[in-house]
mmCIF file of C-alpha atoms in Angstrom:
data_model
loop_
_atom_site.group_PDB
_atom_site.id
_atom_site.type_symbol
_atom_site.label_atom_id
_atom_site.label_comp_id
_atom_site.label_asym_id
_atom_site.label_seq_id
_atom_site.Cartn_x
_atom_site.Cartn_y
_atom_site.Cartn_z
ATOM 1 C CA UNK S 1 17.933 80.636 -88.293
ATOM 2 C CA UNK S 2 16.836 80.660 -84.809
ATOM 3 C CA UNK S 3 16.874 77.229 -82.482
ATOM 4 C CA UNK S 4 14.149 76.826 -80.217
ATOM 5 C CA UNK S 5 14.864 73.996 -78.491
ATOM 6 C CA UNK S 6 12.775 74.353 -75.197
ATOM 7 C CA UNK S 7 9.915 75.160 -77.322
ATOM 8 C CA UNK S 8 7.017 72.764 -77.441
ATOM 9 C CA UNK S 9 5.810 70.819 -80.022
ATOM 10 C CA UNK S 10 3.072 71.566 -82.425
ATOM 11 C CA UNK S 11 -0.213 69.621 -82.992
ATOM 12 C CA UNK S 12 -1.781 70.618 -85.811
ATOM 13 C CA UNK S 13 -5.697 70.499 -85.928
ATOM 14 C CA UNK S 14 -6.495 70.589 -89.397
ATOM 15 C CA UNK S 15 -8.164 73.744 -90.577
ATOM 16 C CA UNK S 16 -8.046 75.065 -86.784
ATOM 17 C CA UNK S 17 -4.313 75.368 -87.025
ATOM 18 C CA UNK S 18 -1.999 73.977 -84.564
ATOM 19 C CA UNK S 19 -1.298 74.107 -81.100
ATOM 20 C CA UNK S 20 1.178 73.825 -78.999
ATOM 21 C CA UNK S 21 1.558 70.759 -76.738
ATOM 22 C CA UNK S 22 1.449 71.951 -72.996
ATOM 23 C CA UNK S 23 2.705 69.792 -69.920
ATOM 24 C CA UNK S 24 -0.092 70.285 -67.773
ATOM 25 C CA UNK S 25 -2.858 69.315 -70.224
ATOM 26 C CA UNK S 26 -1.320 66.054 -71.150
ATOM 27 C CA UNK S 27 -0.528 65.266 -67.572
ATOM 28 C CA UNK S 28 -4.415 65.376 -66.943
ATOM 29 C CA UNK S 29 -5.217 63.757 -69.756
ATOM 30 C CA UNK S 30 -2.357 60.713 -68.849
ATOM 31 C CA UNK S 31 -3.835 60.637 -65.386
ATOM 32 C CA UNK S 32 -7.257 60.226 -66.519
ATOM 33 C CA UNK S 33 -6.236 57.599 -68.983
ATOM 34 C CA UNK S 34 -4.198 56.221 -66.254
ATOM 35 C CA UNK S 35 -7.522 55.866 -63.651
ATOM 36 C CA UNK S 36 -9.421 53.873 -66.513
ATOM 37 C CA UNK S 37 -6.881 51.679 -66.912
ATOM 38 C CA UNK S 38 -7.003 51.060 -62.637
ATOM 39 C CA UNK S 39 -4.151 52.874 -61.471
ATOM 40 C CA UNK S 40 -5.008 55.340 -58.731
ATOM 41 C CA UNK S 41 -1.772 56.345 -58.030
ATOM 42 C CA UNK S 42 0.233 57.120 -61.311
ATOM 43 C CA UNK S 43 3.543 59.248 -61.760
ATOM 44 C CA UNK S 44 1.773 61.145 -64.549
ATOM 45 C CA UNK S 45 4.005 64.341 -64.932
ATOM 46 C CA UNK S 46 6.977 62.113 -65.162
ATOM 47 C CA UNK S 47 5.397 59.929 -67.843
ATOM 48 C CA UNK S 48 4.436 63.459 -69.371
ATOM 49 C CA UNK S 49 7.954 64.622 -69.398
ATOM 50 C CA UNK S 50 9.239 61.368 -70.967
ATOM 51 C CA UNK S 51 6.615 61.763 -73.829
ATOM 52 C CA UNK S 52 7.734 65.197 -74.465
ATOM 53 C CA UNK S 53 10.960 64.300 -74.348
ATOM 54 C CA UNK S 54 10.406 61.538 -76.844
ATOM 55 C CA UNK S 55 8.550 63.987 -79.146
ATOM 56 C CA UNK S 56 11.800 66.581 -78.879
ATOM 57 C CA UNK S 57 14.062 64.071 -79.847
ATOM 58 C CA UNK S 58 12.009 62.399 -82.910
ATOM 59 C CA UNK S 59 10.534 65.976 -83.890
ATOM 60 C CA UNK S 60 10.800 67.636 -86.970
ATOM 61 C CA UNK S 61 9.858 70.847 -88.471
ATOM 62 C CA UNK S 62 6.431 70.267 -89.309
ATOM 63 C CA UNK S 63 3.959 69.737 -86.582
ATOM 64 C CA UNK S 64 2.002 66.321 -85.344
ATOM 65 C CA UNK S 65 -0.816 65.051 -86.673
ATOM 66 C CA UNK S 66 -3.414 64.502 -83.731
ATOM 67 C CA UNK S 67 -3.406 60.509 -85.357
ATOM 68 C CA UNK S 68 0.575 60.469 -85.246
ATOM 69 C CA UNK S 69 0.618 62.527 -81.417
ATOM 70 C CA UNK S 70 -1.458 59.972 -80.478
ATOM 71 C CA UNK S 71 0.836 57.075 -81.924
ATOM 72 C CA UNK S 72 3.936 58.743 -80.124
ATOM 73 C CA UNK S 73 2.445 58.655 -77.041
ATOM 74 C CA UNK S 74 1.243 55.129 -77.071
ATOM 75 C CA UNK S 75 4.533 53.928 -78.157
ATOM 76 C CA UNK S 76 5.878 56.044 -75.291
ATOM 77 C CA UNK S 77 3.390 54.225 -73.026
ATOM 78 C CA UNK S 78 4.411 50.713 -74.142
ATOM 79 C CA UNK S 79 8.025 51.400 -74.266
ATOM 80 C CA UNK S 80 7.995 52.449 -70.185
ATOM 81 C CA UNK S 81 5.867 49.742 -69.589
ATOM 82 C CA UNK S 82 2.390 50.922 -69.291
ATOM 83 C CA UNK S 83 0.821 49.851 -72.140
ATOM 84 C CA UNK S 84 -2.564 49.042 -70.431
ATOM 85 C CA UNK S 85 -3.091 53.060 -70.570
ATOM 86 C CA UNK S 86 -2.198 53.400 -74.072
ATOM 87 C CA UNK S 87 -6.225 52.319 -75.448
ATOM 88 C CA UNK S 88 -7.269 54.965 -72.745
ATOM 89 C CA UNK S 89 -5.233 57.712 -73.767
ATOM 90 C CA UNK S 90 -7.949 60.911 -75.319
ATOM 91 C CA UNK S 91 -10.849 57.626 -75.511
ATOM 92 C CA UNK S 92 -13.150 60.431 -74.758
ATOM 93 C CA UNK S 93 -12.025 62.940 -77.310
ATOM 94 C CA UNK S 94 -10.335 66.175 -77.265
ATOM 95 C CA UNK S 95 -11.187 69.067 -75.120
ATOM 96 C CA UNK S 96 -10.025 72.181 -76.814
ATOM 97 C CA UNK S 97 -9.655 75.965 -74.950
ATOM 98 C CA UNK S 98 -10.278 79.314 -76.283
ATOM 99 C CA UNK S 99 -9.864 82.724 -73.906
ATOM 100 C CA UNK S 100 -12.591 84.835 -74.967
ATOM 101 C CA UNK S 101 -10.378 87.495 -74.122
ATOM 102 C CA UNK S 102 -8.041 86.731 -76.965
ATOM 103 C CA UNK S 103 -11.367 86.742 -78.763
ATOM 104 C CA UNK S 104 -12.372 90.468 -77.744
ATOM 105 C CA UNK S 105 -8.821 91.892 -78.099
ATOM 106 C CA UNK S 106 -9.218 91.441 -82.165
ATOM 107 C CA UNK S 107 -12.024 93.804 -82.289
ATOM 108 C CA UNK S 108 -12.177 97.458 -81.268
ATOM 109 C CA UNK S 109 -13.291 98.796 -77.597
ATOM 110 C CA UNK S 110 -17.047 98.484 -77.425
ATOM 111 C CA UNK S 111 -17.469 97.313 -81.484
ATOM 112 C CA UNK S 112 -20.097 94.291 -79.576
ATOM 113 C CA UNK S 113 -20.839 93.026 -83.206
ATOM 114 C CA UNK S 114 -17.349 92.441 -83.964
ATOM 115 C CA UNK S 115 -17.155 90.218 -80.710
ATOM 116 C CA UNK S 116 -19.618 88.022 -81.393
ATOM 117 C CA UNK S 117 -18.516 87.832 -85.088
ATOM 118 C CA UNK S 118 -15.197 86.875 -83.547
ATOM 119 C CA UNK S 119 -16.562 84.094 -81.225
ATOM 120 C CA UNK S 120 -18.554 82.504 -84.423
ATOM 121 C CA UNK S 121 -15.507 82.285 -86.283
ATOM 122 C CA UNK S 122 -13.692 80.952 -83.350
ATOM 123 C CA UNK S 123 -16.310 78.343 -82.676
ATOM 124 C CA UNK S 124 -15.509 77.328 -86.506
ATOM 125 C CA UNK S 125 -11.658 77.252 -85.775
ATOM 126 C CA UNK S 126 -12.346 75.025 -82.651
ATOM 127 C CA UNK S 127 -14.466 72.675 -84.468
ATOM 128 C CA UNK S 128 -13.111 72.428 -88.148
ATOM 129 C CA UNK S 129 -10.444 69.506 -87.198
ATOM 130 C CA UNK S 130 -13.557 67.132 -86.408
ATOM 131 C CA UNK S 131 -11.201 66.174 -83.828
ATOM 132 C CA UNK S 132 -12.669 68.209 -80.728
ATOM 133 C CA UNK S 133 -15.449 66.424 -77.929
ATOM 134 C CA UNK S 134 -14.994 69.072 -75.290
ATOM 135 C CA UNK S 135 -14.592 73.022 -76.021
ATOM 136 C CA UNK S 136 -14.010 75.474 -73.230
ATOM 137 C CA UNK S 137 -14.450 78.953 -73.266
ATOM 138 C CA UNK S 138 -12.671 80.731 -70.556
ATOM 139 C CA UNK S 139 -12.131 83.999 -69.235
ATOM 140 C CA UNK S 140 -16.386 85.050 -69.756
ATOM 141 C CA UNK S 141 -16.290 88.089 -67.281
ATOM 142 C CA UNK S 142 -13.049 89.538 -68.332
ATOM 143 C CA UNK S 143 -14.004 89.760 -71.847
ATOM 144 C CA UNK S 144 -17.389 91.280 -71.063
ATOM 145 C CA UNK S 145 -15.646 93.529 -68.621
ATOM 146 C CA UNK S 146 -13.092 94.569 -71.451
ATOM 147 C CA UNK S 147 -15.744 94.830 -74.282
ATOM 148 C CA UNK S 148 -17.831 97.089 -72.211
ATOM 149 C CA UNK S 149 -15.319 99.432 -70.458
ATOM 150 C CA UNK S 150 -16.360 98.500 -66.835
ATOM 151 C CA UNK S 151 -14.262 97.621 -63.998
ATOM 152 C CA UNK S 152 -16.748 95.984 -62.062
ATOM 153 C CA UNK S 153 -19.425 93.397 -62.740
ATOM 154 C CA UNK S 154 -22.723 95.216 -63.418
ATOM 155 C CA UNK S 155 -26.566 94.424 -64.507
ATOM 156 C CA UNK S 156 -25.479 95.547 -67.750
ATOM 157 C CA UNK S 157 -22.443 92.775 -68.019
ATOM 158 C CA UNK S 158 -24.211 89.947 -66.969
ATOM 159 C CA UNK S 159 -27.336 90.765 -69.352
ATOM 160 C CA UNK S 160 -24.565 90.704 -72.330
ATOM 161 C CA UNK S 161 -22.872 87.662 -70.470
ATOM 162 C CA UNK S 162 -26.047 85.506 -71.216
ATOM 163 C CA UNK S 163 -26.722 86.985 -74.694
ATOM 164 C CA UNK S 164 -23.053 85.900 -75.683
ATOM 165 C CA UNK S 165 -23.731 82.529 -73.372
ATOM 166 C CA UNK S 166 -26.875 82.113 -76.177
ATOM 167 C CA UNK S 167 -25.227 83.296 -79.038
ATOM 168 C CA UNK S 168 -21.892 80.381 -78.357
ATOM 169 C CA UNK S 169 -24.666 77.640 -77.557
ATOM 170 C CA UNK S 170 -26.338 78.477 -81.057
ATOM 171 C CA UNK S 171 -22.971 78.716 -83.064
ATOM 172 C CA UNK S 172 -21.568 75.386 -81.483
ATOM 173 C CA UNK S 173 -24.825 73.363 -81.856
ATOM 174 C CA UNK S 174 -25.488 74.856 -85.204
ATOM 175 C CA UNK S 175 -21.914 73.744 -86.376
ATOM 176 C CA UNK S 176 -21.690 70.354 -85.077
ATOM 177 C CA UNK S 177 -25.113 69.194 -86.054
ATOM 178 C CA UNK S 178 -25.752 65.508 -84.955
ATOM 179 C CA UNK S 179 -21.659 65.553 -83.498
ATOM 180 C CA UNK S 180 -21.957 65.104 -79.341
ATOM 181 C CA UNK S 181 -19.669 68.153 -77.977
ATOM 182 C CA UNK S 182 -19.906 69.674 -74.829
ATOM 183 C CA UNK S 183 -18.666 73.001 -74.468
ATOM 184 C CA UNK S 184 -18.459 74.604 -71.150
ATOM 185 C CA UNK S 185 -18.642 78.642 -70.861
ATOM 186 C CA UNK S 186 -16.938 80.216 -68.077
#
C-alpha cells in the first residue's frame, strides 16, 4: 500500500463523485465568508492551511461528506477564534467547475454528437449532489478549437460555441427545474 500523505482530501458529492479539496478554492470561499462576517482584511490562506491541516490529521480513508466538510471547518473556525465566519462559510452554496476540455477529450476528434452527449451527462454529474448553486464551465474555446481541428478561432467555432452555449443552458435549466443555479460558460 501506497501513502499519500500530501494528497488532498476528498469531498464526496453524492452521485457526482468526489472531489478533491483544493487550497485556492477554499481560500476564496474563507475570504468571502470572512467579508460577510466584516473583516476586510483576513489571513485567509493561513486559516486555509490550518483547516487542511486539521482535515489531514482527523482524515480517514473514506472521503467528507459536504455536511461533515462543512462541520470541520466551522469547528476549525471556532477553535482559532473566528467563529463569527463560521454561519458564513458556503451561505451561498457551492460553485462547482468542469473543463469542457476534459469533456471533449472522452469523445473522438470531430464525433460533435458525442460532445454534447458528454456535456449533458456532465451537467447531470455536476448537479446530482443537490448540493451545487454555482456551475462553471471553463475552457469554451479550447474545447471547440480541439473538437473541430482548428488552431485559430474561426466563424465556424464561434457558430458551434453558441450552439453548445444553448445546448448547456437547456440541459442545466432542464435538470434543475424550480432549483436557482447559475452557471457561467466561459
Amino acid at each position: 500500500m501506497i501513502c499519500l500523505c500530501d494528497a488532498p482530501q476528498l469531498i464526496h458529492l453524492g452521485q457526482g463523485g468526489a472531489v478533491a479539496l483544493e487550497l485556492g478554492w477554499l481560500a476564496q470561499s474563507l475570504e468571502q465568508a470572512a467579508f460577510a462576517a466584516g473583516y476586510e482584511h483576513w489571513p485567509a490562506v493561513d486559516v486555509a492551511r490550518s483547516v487542511t491541516d486539521f482535515l489531514r490529521a482527523n482524515s480517514s480513508s473514506q472521503p467528507y461528506t459536504m455536511e461533515h466538510f462543512k462541520l470541520a471547518v466551522n469547528r476549525v473556525l471556532r477553535g482559532i477564534g473566528y467563529g463569527e465566519v463560521a454561519p458564513h462559510f458556503l451561505r451561498g452554496g457551492l460553485e462547482l467547475r468542469s473543463s469542457l476540455v476534459d469533456l471533449v477529450r472522452e469523445v473522438p476528434p470531430g464525433f460533435h454528437m458525442g460532445f454534447f452527449k458528454a456535456c449533458e451527462v456532465g451537467c447531470q454529474r455536476l448537479l446530482s449532489s443537490g448540493l451545487a448553486t454555482h456551475i462553471v464551465f471553463e475552457d469554451l474555446h479550447v474545447a471547440v478549437k480541439l473538437l473541430l481541428g482548428r488552431l485559430n478561432w474561426s466563424t465556424h467555432c464561434q457558430a458551434v460555441a453558441d450552439e453548445l452555449v444553448e445546448f448547456i443552458r437547456g440541459c442545466l435549466l432542464k435538470a434543475t427545474g424550480a432549483a436557482k443555479v447559475t452557471f457561467i460558460i466561459r
